[in-house]
PDB file of C-alpha atoms in Angstrom:
ATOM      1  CA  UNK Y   1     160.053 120.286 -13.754  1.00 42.00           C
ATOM      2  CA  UNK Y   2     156.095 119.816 -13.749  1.00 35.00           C
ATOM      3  CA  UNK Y   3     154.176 123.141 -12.801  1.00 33.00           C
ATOM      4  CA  UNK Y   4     153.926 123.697  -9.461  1.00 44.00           C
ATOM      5  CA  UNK Y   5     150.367 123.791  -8.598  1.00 37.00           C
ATOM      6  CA  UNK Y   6     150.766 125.207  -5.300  1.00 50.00           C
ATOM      7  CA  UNK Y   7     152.605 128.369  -6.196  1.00 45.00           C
ATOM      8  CA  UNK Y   8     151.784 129.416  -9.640  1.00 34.00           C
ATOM      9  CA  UNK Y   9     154.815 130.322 -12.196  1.00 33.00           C
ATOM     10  CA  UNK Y  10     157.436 128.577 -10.344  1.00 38.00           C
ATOM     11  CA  UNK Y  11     158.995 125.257 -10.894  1.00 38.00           C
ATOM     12  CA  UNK Y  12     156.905 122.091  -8.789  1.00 42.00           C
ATOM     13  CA  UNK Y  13     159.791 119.609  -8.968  1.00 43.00           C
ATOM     14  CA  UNK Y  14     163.392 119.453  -7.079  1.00 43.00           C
ATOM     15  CA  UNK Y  15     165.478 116.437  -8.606  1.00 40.00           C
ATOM     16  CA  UNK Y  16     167.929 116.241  -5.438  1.00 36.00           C
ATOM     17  CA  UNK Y  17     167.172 114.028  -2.392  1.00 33.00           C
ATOM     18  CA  UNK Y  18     170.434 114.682  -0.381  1.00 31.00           C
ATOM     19  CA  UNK Y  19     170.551 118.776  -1.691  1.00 32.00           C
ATOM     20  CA  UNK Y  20     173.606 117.297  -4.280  1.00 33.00           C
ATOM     21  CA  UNK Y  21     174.033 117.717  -7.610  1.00 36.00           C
ATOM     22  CA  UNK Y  22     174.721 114.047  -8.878  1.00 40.00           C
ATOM     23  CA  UNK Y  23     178.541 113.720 -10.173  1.00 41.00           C
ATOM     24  CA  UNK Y  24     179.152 114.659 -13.692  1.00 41.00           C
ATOM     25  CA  UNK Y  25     181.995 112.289 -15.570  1.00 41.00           C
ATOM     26  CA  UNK Y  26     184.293 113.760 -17.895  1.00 43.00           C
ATOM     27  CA  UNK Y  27     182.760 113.551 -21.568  1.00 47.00           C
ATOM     28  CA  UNK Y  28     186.296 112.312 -22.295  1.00 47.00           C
ATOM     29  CA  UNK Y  29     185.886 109.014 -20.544  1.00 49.00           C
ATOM     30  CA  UNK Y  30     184.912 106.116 -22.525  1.00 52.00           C
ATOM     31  CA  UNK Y  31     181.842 104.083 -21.957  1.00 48.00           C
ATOM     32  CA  UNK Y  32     183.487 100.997 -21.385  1.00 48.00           C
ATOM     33  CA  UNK Y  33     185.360 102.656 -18.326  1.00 46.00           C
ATOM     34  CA  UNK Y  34     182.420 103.122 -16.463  1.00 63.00           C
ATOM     35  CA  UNK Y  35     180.864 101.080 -14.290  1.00 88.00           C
ATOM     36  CA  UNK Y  36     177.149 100.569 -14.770  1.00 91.00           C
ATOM     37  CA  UNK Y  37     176.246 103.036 -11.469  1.00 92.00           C
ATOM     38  CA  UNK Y  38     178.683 105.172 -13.687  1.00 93.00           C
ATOM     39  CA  UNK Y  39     177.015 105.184 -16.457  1.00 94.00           C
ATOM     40  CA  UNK Y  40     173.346 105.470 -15.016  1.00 95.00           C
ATOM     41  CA  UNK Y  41     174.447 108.465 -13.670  1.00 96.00           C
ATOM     42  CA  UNK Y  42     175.974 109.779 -17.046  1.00 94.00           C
ATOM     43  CA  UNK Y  43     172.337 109.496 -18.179  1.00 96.00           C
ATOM     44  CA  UNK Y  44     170.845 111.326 -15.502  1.00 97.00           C
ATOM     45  CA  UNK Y  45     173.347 114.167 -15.362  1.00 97.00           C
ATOM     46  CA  UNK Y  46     172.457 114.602 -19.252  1.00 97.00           C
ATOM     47  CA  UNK Y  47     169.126 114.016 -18.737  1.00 97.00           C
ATOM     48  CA  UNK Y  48     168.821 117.251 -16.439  1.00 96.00           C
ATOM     49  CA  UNK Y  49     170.664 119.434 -18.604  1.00 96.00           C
ATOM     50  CA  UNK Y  50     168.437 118.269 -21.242  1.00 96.00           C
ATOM     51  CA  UNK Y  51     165.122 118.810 -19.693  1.00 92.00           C
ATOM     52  CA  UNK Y  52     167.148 122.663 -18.679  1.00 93.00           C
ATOM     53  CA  UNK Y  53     166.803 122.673 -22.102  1.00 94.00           C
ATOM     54  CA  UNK Y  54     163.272 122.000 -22.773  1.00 93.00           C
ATOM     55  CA  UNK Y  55     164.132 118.962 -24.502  1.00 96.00           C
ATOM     56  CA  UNK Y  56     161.329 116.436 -22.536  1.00 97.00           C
ATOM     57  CA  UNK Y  57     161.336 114.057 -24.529  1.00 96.00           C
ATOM     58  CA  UNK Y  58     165.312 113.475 -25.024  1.00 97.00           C
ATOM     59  CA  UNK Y  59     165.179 113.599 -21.111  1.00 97.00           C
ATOM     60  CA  UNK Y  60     162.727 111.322 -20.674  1.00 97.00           C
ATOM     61  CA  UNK Y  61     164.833 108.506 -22.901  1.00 97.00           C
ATOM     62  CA  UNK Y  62     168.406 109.639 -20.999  1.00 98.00           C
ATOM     63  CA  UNK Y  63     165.689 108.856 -17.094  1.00 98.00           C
ATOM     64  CA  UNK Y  64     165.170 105.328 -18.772  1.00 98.00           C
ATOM     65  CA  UNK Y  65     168.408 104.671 -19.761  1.00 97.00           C
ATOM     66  CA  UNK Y  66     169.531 105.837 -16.327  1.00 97.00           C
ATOM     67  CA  UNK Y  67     166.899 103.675 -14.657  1.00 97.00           C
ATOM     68  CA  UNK Y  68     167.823 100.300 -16.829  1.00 96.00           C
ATOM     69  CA  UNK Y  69     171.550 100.701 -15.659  1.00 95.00           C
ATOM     70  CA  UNK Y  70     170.382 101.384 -11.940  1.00 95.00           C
ATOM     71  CA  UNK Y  71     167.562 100.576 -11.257  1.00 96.00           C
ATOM     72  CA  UNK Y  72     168.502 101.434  -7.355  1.00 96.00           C
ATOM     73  CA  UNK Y  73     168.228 104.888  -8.585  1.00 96.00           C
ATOM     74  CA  UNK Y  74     165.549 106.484  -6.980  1.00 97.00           C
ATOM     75  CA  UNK Y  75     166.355 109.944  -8.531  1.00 97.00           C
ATOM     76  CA  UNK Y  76     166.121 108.710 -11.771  1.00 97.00           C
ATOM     77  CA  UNK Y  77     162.408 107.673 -10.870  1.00 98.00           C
ATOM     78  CA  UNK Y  78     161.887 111.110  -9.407  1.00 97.00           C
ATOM     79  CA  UNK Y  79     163.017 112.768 -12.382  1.00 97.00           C
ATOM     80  CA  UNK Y  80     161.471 110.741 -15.348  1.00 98.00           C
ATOM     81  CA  UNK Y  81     158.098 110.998 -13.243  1.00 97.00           C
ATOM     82  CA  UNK Y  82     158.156 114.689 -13.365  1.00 96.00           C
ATOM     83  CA  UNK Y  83     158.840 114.131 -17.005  1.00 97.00           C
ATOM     84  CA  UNK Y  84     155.926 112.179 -17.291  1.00 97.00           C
ATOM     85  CA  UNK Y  85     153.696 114.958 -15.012  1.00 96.00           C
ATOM     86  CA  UNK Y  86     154.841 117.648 -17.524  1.00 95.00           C
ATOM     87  CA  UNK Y  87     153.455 115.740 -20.349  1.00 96.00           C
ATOM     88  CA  UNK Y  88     150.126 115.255 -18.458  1.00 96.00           C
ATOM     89  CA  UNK Y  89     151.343 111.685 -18.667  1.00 97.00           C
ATOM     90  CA  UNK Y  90     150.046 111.572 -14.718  1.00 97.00           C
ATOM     91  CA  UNK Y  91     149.670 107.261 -13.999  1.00 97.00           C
ATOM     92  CA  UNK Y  92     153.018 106.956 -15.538  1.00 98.00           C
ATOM     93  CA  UNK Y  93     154.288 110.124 -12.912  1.00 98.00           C
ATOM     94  CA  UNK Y  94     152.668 108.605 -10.260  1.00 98.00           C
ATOM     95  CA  UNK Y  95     154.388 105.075 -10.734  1.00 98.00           C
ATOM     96  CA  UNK Y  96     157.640 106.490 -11.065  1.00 98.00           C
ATOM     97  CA  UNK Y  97     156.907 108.507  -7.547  1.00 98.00           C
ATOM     98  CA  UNK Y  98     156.278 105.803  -6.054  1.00 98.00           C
ATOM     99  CA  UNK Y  99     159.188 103.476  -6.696  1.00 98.00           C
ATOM    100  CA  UNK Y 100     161.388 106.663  -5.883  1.00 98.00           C
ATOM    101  CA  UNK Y 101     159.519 106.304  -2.214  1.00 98.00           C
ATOM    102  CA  UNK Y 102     160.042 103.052  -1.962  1.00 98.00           C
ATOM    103  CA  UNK Y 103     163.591 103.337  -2.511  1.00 98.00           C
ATOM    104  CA  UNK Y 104     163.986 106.043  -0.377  1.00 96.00           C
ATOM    105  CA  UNK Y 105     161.100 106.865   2.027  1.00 96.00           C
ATOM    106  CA  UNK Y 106     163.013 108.736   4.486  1.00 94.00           C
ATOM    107  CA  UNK Y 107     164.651 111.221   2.601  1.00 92.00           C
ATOM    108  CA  UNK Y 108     162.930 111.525  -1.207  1.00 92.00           C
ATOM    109  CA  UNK Y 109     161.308 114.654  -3.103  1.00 94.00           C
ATOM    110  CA  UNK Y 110     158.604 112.506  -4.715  1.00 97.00           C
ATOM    111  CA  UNK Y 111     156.250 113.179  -1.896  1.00 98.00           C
ATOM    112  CA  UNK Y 112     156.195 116.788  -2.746  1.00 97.00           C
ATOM    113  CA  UNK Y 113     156.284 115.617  -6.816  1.00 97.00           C
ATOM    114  CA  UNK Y 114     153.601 113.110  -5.869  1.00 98.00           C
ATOM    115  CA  UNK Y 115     151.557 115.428  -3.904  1.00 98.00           C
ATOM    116  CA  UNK Y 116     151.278 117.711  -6.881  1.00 97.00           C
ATOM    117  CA  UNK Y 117     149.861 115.300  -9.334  1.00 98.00           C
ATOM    118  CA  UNK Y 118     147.634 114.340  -6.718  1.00 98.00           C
ATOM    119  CA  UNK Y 119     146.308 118.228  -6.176  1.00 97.00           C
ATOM    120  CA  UNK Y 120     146.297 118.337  -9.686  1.00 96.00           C
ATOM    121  CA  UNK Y 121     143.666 115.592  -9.887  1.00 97.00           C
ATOM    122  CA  UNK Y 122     141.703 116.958  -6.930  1.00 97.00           C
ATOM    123  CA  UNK Y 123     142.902 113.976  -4.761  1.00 98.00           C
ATOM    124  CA  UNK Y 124     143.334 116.246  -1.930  1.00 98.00           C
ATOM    125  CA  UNK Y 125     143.684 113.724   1.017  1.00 98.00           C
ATOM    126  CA  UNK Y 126     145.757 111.587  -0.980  1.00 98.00           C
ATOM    127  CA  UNK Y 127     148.285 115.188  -1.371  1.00 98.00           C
ATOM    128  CA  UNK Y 128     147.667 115.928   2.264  1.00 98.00           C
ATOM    129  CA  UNK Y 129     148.823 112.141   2.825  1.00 98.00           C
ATOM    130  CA  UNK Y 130     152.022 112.764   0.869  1.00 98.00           C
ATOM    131  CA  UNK Y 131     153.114 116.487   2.175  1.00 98.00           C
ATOM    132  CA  UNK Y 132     152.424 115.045   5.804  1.00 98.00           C
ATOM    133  CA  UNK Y 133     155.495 113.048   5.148  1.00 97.00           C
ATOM    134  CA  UNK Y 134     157.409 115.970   2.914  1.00 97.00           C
ATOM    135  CA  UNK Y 135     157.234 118.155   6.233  1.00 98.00           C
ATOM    136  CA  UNK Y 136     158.504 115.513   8.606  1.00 97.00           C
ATOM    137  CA  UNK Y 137     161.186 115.031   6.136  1.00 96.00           C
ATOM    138  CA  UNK Y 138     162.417 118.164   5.096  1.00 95.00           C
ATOM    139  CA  UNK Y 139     160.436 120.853   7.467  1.00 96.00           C
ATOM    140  CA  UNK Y 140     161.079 123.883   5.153  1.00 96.00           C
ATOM    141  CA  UNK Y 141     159.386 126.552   4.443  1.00 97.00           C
ATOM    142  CA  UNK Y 142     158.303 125.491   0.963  1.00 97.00           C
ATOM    143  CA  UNK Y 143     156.908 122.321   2.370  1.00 97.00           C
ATOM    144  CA  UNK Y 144     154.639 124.154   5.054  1.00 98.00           C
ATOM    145  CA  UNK Y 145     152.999 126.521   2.524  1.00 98.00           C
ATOM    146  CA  UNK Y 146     152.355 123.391  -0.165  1.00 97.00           C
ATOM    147  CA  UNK Y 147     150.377 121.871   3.065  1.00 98.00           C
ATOM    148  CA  UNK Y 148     148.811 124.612   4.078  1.00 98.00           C
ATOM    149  CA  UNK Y 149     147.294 124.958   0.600  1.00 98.00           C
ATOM    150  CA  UNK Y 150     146.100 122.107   0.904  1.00 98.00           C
ATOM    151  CA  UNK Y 151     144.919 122.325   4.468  1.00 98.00           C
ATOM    152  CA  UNK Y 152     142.858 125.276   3.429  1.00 98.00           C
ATOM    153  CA  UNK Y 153     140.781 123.567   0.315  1.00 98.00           C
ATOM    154  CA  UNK Y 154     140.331 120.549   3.431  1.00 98.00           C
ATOM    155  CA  UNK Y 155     138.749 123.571   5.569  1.00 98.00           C
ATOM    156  CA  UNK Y 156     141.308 122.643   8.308  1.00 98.00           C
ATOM    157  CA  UNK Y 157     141.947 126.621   8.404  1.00 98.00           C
ATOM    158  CA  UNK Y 158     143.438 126.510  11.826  1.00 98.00           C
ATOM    159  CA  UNK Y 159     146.111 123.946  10.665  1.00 98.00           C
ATOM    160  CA  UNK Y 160     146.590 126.552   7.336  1.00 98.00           C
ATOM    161  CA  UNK Y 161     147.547 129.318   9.612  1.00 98.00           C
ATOM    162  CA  UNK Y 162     149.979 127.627  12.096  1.00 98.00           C
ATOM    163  CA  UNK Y 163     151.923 125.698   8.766  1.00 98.00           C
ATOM    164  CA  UNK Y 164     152.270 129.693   7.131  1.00 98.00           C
ATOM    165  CA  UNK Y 165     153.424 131.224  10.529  1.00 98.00           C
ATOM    166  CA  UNK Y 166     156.008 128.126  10.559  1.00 98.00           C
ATOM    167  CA  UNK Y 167     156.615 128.815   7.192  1.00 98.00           C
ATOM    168  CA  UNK Y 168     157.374 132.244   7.504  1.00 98.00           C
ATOM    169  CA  UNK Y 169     159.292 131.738  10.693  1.00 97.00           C
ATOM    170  CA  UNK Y 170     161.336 128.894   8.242  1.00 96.00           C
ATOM    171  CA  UNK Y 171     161.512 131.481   5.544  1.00 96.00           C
ATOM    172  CA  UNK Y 172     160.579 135.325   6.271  1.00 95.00           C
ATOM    173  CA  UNK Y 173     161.443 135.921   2.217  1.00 96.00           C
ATOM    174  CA  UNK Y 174     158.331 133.149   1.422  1.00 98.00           C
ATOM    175  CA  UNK Y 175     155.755 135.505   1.108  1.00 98.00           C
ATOM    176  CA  UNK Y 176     153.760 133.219  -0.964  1.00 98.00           C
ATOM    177  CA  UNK Y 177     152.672 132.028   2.659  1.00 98.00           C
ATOM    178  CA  UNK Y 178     151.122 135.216   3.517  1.00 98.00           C
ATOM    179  CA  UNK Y 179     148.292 134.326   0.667  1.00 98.00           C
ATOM    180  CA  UNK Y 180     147.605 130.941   1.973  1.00 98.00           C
ATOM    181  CA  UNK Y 181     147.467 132.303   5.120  1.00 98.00           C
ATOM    182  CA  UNK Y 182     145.259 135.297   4.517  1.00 98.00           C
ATOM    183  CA  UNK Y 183     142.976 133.456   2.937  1.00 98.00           C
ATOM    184  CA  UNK Y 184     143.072 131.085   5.916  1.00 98.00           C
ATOM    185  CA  UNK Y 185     142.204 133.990   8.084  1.00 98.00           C
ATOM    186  CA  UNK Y 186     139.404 135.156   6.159  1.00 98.00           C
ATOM    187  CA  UNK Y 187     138.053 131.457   6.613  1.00 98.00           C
ATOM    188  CA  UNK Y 188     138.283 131.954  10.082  1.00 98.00           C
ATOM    189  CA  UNK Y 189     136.716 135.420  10.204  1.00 98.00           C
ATOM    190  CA  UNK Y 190     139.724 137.165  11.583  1.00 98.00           C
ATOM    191  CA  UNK Y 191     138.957 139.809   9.098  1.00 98.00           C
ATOM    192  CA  UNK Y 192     142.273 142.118  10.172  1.00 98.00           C
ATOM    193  CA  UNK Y 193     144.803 139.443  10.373  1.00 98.00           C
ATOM    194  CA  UNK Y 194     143.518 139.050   6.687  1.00 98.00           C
ATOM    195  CA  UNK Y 195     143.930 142.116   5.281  1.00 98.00           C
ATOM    196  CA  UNK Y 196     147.506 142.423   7.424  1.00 98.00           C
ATOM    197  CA  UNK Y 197     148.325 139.519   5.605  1.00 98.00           C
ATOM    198  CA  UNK Y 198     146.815 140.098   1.740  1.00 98.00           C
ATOM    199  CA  UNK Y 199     148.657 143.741   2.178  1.00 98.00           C
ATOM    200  CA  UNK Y 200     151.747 141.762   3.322  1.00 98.00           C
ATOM    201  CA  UNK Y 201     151.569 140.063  -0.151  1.00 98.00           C
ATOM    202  CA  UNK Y 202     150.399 142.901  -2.224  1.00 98.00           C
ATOM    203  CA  UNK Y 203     153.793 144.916  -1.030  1.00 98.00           C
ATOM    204  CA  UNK Y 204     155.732 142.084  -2.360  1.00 97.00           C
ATOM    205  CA  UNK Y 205     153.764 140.837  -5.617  1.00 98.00           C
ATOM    206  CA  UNK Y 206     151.136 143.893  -6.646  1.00 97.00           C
ATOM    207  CA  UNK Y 207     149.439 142.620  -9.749  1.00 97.00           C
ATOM    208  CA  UNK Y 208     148.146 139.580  -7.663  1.00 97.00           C
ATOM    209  CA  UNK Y 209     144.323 139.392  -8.915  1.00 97.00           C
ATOM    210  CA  UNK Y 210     143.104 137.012  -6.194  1.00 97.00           C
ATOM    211  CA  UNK Y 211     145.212 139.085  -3.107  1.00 98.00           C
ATOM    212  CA  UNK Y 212     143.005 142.310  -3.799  1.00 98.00           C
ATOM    213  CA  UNK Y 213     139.797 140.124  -4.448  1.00 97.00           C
ATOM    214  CA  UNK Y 214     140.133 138.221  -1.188  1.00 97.00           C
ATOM    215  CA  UNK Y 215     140.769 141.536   0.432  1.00 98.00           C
ATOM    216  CA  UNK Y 216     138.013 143.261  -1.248  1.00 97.00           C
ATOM    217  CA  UNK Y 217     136.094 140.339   0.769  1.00 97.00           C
ATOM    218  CA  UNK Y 218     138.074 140.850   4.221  1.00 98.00           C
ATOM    219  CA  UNK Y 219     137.275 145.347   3.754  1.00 98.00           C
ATOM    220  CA  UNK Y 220     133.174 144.154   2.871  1.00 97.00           C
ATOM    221  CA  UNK Y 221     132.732 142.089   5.668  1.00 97.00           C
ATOM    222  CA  UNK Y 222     134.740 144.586   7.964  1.00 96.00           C
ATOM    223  CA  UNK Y 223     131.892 147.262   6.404  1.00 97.00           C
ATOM    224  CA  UNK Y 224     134.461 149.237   4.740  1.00 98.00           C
ATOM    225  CA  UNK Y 225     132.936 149.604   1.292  1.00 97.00           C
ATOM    226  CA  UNK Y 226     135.228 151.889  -0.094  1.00 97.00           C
ATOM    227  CA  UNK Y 227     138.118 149.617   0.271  1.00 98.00           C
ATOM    228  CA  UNK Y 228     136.197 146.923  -0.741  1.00 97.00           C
ATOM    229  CA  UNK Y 229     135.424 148.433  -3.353  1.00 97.00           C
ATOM    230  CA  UNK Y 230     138.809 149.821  -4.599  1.00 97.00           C
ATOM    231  CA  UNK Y 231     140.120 145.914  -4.257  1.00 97.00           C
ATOM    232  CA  UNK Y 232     137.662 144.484  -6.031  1.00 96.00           C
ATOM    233  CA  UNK Y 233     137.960 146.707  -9.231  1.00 96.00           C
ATOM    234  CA  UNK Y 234     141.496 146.436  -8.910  1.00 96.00           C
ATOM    235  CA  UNK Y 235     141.282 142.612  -9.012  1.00 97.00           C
ATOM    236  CA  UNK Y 236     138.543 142.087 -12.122  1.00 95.00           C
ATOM    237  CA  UNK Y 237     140.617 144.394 -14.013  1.00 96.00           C
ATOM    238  CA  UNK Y 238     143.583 142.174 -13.546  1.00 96.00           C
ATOM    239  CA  UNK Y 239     141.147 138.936 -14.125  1.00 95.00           C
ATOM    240  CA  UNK Y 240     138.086 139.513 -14.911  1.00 93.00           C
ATOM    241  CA  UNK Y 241     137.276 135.999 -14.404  1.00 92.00           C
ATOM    242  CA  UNK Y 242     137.144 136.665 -10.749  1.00 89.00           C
ATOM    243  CA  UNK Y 243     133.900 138.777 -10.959  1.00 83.00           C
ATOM    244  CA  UNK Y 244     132.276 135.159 -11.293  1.00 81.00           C
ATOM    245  CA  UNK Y 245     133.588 133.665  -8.226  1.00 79.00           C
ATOM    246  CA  UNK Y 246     132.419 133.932  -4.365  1.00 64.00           C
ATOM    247  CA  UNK Y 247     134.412 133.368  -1.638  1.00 54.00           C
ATOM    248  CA  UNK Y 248     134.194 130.048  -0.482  1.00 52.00           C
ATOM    249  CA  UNK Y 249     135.136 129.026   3.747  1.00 45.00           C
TER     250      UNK Y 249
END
């Protein structure tokens, strides 16, 4: 639902704490059948084929309603606070995360939700805080790559590399991890493990600006100029933004 800051392009937010779809109730059914749990879920059902499509704001009424006839809910909460993180509505996201955690703190999404409002914001102990707990609950691969991400602006580049390799022993199709952990390995000076990795990615996704630029670093300080060379012209061509930057450990 919000962006998802750790992997550009893809969707940040999963609405499902147990993996279920909530139940959908025949349209034919009359309010007045329904219990109130009923009903809150009636909301939330439409409210996710609403925000499907595009509709926030018609979602974001159908989360209330859900959340004044249950307010037990907790993914209700999720969902209206990735509502809320869309709009860049982020204290009224964060609130709703963390009443979905306090419902259900052994089993919810809103760390990772939580987590991304937090990165967004540059809050990146409070995020580490909050995918620490989305890794001891769900241990995916997904959830080792958003924390490694994070490890990696924290400089704990060690920690990066292990959570990819876990990720990618999780998930050998996640090959978002081999960027995080490339770029880990460059941190580290293992200058070959880099560029295995970076090329890894580049197979998969090659019009990825920032895998040929941190390459193009990994080739200069291997003192291979020529490929260094190549990458970087290959990346400021696909952003030349990147011709401003320096690599940062």
């Amino acid at each position: 639902m919000s962006t998802n800051l750790f992997n550009p392009g893809q969707s940040g937010v999963a609405f499902y704490s147990s993996g279920q779809l909530p139940k959908t109730f025949s349209t034919q059914c009359k309010a007045s059948e329904l219990s109130q749990k009923q009903l809150a879920l009636e909301y939330y059902d439409r409210g996710l084929k609403r925000y499907e499509a595009s509709q926030l704001e018609h979602a974001l009424t159908d989360f209330t309603a859900a959340i004044r006839l249950d307010s037990n809910l907790a993914e209700a909460f999720n969902a209206r606070g990735s509502v809320f993180a869309e709009l860049e509505q982020d204290n009224l996201a964060i609130k709703d995360f963390d009443e979905a955690i306090r419902l259900q703190p052994k089993s919810t999404l809103a760390y990772s939700n939580r987590a991304t409002v937090f990165y967004k914001q540059k809050k990146f102990a409070e995020a580490l805080a909050d995918l620490n707990n989305d890794v001891a609950i769900f241990a995916n691969g997904p959830a080792y790559v958003r924390r490694a991400t994070v490890l990696n602006i924290l400089k704990m580049h060690k920690q990066a590399v292990d959570d990819c390799t876990k990720a990618l022993a999780n998930s050998p199709g996640l090959v978002i991890a081999f960027l995080v952990r490339g770029q880990a390995r460059l941190a580290l000076q293992q200058f070959d493990l880099s560029i295995s990795d970076l090329s890894a990615y580049l197979n998969a996704e090659p019009t990825s600006a920032v895998a040929y630029w941190l390459r193009s670093h990994a080739y200069a300080f291997r003192h291979d100029e020529r490929s260094a060379r190549t990458d970087y012209l290959h990346a400021i061509r696909l952003d030349p933004f990147l011709a401003s930057l320096a690599v940062r450990n």
